[in-house]
Amino acid sequence: RLAVGVRRVGTSAGGKEGKGGASGDSGWKRFWEWTTRKQPEYERYSPKWWGDKLLICTVFAVTGSSSLLLVRPALGKVGIQGSMAEGPWSYRLASIFLVTPFYTLILLTLGTLAGRHATFAKVAYRMWGRLLPTSVRSKLLCKPARAIQERK
């Protein structure tokens, strides 16, 4: 039996299977609505505010670590060894050009799974906005992140 307030993916509030059952798109639609919803603003330094900030910091921490764990071994396999501080330049440039897209992909994935898609999409947009021309940058922002940007 399911706990009160918890629904299986693909079921309606009455517990009946929706169109297509668990494989239908209603579960994805609910997930997308949940992850792109307007985030509540909590009173500063309240327990909920701290929890929200902890979630955001955790997403950033896992993203940074994961992107480096994926890219560094790949650089080693193609024969590029070094560090950002000591070089060589081939390592530095390859790191920047490989870590940035992986970081963005992981950030958006984890941010979406954490229920903060629009927040992290905006971060990715700002990050790429510093690297890309305006004509390309304007096409990158998704609808939920664009709505947040227009509110501010």
mmCIF file of C-alpha atoms in Angstrom:
data_model
loop_
_atom_site.group_PDB
_atom_site.id
_atom_site.type_symbol
_atom_site.label_atom_id
_atom_site.label_comp_id
_atom_site.label_asym_id
_atom_site.label_seq_id
_atom_site.Cartn_x
_atom_site.Cartn_y
_atom_site.Cartn_z
ATOM 1 C CA ARG A 1 0.000 0.000 0.000
ATOM 2 C CA LEU A 2 1.204 3.509 -0.806
ATOM 3 C CA ALA A 3 1.669 6.057 1.940
ATOM 4 C CA VAL A 4 -0.791 8.937 2.187
ATOM 5 C CA GLY A 5 0.161 11.785 -0.149
ATOM 6 C CA VAL A 6 2.449 9.657 -2.329
ATOM 7 C CA ARG A 7 1.322 8.660 -5.837
ATOM 8 C CA ARG A 8 2.887 6.236 -8.244
ATOM 9 C CA VAL A 9 4.138 7.755 -11.500
ATOM 10 C CA GLY A 10 1.393 7.437 -14.097
ATOM 11 C CA THR A 11 -1.517 7.396 -11.639
ATOM 12 C CA SER A 12 -4.116 10.043 -11.048
ATOM 13 C CA ALA A 13 -5.052 11.459 -7.656
ATOM 14 C CA GLY A 14 -7.664 8.699 -7.332
ATOM 15 C CA GLY A 15 -4.998 6.043 -7.847
ATOM 16 C CA LYS A 16 -6.272 4.977 -11.265
ATOM 17 C CA GLU A 17 -3.814 4.378 -14.065
ATOM 18 C CA GLY A 18 -3.578 7.367 -16.370
ATOM 19 C CA LYS A 19 -3.354 7.292 -20.149
ATOM 20 C CA GLY A 20 -0.547 4.894 -20.950
ATOM 21 C CA GLY A 21 -0.058 3.845 -17.321
ATOM 22 C CA ALA A 22 3.397 4.227 -15.801
ATOM 23 C CA SER A 23 4.934 4.595 -19.254
ATOM 24 C CA GLY A 24 2.648 7.545 -20.173
ATOM 25 C CA ASP A 25 3.845 11.112 -20.323
ATOM 26 C CA SER A 26 1.788 12.298 -17.336
ATOM 27 C CA GLY A 27 4.627 11.368 -14.959
ATOM 28 C CA TRP A 28 7.127 13.358 -16.998
ATOM 29 C CA LYS A 29 4.712 16.249 -17.255
ATOM 30 C CA ARG A 30 4.242 16.329 -13.456
ATOM 31 C CA PHE A 31 7.994 16.060 -12.959
ATOM 32 C CA TRP A 32 8.638 18.926 -15.387
ATOM 33 C CA GLU A 33 5.978 21.083 -13.707
ATOM 34 C CA TRP A 34 7.541 20.303 -10.320
ATOM 35 C CA THR A 35 11.129 21.080 -11.346
ATOM 36 C CA THR A 36 10.192 24.279 -13.218
ATOM 37 C CA ARG A 37 7.722 25.650 -10.673
ATOM 38 C CA LYS A 38 8.250 29.059 -9.114
ATOM 39 C CA GLN A 39 10.440 28.501 -6.087
ATOM 40 C CA PRO A 40 9.169 29.802 -2.744
ATOM 41 C CA GLU A 41 11.201 32.514 -1.082
ATOM 42 C CA TYR A 42 11.938 31.543 2.478
ATOM 43 C CA GLU A 43 12.613 33.890 5.357
ATOM 44 C CA ARG A 44 16.343 34.491 5.512
ATOM 45 C CA TYR A 45 18.204 32.179 7.921
ATOM 46 C CA SER A 46 15.101 30.093 8.633
ATOM 47 C CA PRO A 47 15.529 26.289 8.592
ATOM 48 C CA LYS A 48 13.842 26.075 5.168
ATOM 49 C CA TRP A 49 16.145 28.798 3.794
ATOM 50 C CA TRP A 50 19.204 26.871 5.061
ATOM 51 C CA GLY A 51 17.850 23.654 3.545
ATOM 52 C CA ASP A 52 17.370 25.347 0.189
ATOM 53 C CA LYS A 53 20.882 26.811 0.235
ATOM 54 C CA LEU A 54 22.318 23.440 1.276
ATOM 55 C CA LEU A 55 20.577 21.784 -1.681
ATOM 56 C CA ILE A 56 21.988 24.374 -4.098
ATOM 57 C CA CYS A 57 25.517 24.063 -2.669
ATOM 58 C CA THR A 58 25.292 20.271 -2.852
ATOM 59 C CA VAL A 59 24.333 20.404 -6.539
ATOM 60 C CA PHE A 60 27.304 22.678 -7.256
ATOM 61 C CA ALA A 61 29.703 20.487 -5.241
ATOM 62 C CA VAL A 62 28.663 17.231 -6.880
ATOM 63 C CA THR A 63 28.701 18.876 -10.314
ATOM 64 C CA GLY A 64 32.243 20.229 -9.964
ATOM 65 C CA SER A 65 33.648 16.992 -8.623
ATOM 66 C CA SER A 66 31.862 14.856 -11.203
ATOM 67 C CA SER A 67 32.945 16.940 -14.173
ATOM 68 C CA LEU A 68 36.595 16.708 -13.133
ATOM 69 C CA LEU A 69 36.294 12.983 -12.437
ATOM 70 C CA LEU A 70 35.050 12.496 -15.995
ATOM 71 C CA VAL A 71 37.434 14.819 -17.851
ATOM 72 C CA ARG A 72 40.806 14.257 -16.150
ATOM 73 C CA PRO A 73 41.000 10.524 -16.937
ATOM 74 C CA ALA A 74 39.892 11.239 -20.512
ATOM 75 C CA LEU A 75 42.757 13.725 -20.931
ATOM 76 C CA GLY A 76 45.196 11.165 -19.533
ATOM 77 C CA LYS A 77 43.999 8.537 -22.020
ATOM 78 C CA VAL A 78 44.817 10.794 -24.959
ATOM 79 C CA GLY A 79 48.250 11.546 -23.504
ATOM 80 C CA ILE A 80 47.676 15.029 -22.081
ATOM 81 C CA GLN A 81 49.109 15.223 -18.546
ATOM 82 C CA GLY A 82 49.564 18.269 -16.353
ATOM 83 C CA SER A 83 47.782 20.722 -14.087
ATOM 84 C CA MET A 84 46.210 24.142 -14.369
ATOM 85 C CA ALA A 85 48.996 25.689 -12.281
ATOM 86 C CA GLU A 86 52.025 24.019 -13.860
ATOM 87 C CA GLY A 87 50.797 23.438 -17.411
ATOM 88 C CA PRO A 88 51.385 22.554 -20.178
ATOM 89 C CA TRP A 89 49.108 24.847 -22.169
ATOM 90 C CA SER A 90 47.636 21.903 -24.049
ATOM 91 C CA TYR A 91 46.343 20.556 -20.715
ATOM 92 C CA ARG A 92 44.961 23.935 -19.659
ATOM 93 C CA LEU A 93 43.119 24.544 -22.917
ATOM 94 C CA ALA A 94 41.824 20.998 -23.212
ATOM 95 C CA SER A 95 40.585 21.168 -19.608
ATOM 96 C CA ILE A 96 38.673 24.380 -20.231
ATOM 97 C CA PHE A 97 37.147 23.188 -23.495
ATOM 98 C CA LEU A 98 36.151 19.781 -22.092
ATOM 99 C CA VAL A 99 35.203 20.584 -18.494
ATOM 100 C CA THR A 100 32.858 23.446 -19.426
ATOM 101 C CA PRO A 101 30.372 21.414 -21.509
ATOM 102 C CA PHE A 102 30.478 18.447 -19.108
ATOM 103 C CA TYR A 103 29.990 20.783 -16.140
ATOM 104 C CA THR A 104 26.987 22.394 -17.831
ATOM 105 C CA LEU A 105 25.396 19.065 -18.699
ATOM 106 C CA ILE A 106 25.858 17.670 -15.194
ATOM 107 C CA LEU A 107 24.696 20.925 -13.574
ATOM 108 C CA LEU A 108 21.470 20.978 -15.587
ATOM 109 C CA THR A 109 20.831 17.277 -14.971
ATOM 110 C CA LEU A 110 21.388 17.415 -11.212
ATOM 111 C CA GLY A 111 19.643 20.782 -10.872
ATOM 112 C CA THR A 112 16.606 19.429 -12.696
ATOM 113 C CA LEU A 113 16.555 16.269 -10.565
ATOM 114 C CA ALA A 114 16.821 18.473 -7.454
ATOM 115 C CA GLY A 115 13.727 20.401 -8.537
ATOM 116 C CA ARG A 116 15.544 23.597 -9.481
ATOM 117 C CA HIS A 117 15.736 23.431 -13.291
ATOM 118 C CA ALA A 118 15.090 27.130 -13.936
ATOM 119 C CA THR A 119 17.640 28.222 -11.324
ATOM 120 C CA PHE A 120 20.449 26.091 -12.722
ATOM 121 C CA ALA A 121 19.471 26.772 -16.343
ATOM 122 C CA LYS A 122 19.967 30.453 -15.573
ATOM 123 C CA VAL A 123 23.411 29.709 -14.099
ATOM 124 C CA ALA A 124 24.369 27.724 -17.215
ATOM 125 C CA TYR A 125 23.089 30.556 -19.404
ATOM 126 C CA ARG A 126 25.226 33.127 -17.574
ATOM 127 C CA MET A 127 28.261 30.839 -17.768
ATOM 128 C CA TRP A 128 27.926 30.284 -21.522
ATOM 129 C CA GLY A 129 26.904 33.907 -22.010
ATOM 130 C CA ARG A 130 30.439 34.922 -21.126
ATOM 131 C CA LEU A 131 31.853 32.623 -23.792
ATOM 132 C CA LEU A 132 29.424 32.959 -26.709
ATOM 133 C CA PRO A 133 28.335 35.882 -28.887
ATOM 134 C CA THR A 134 24.964 37.518 -28.182
ATOM 135 C CA SER A 135 23.352 36.100 -31.339
ATOM 136 C CA VAL A 136 23.955 32.540 -30.097
ATOM 137 C CA ARG A 137 23.407 33.288 -26.408
ATOM 138 C CA SER A 138 19.843 34.563 -26.920
ATOM 139 C CA LYS A 139 18.780 31.131 -28.244
ATOM 140 C CA LEU A 140 20.075 29.162 -25.241
ATOM 141 C CA LEU A 141 17.706 30.120 -22.419
ATOM 142 C CA CYS A 142 14.751 27.766 -21.915
ATOM 143 C CA LYS A 143 11.223 29.026 -21.153
ATOM 144 C CA PRO A 144 11.251 28.446 -17.361
ATOM 145 C CA ALA A 145 14.632 30.171 -16.933
ATOM 146 C CA ARG A 146 13.557 32.979 -19.258
ATOM 147 C CA ALA A 147 10.481 33.545 -17.044
ATOM 148 C CA ILE A 148 12.730 33.903 -13.981
ATOM 149 C CA GLN A 149 15.010 36.335 -15.798
ATOM 150 C CA GLU A 150 12.050 38.481 -16.919
ATOM 151 C CA ARG A 151 10.705 38.697 -13.339
ATOM 152 C CA LYS A 152 13.930 40.278 -12.075
#
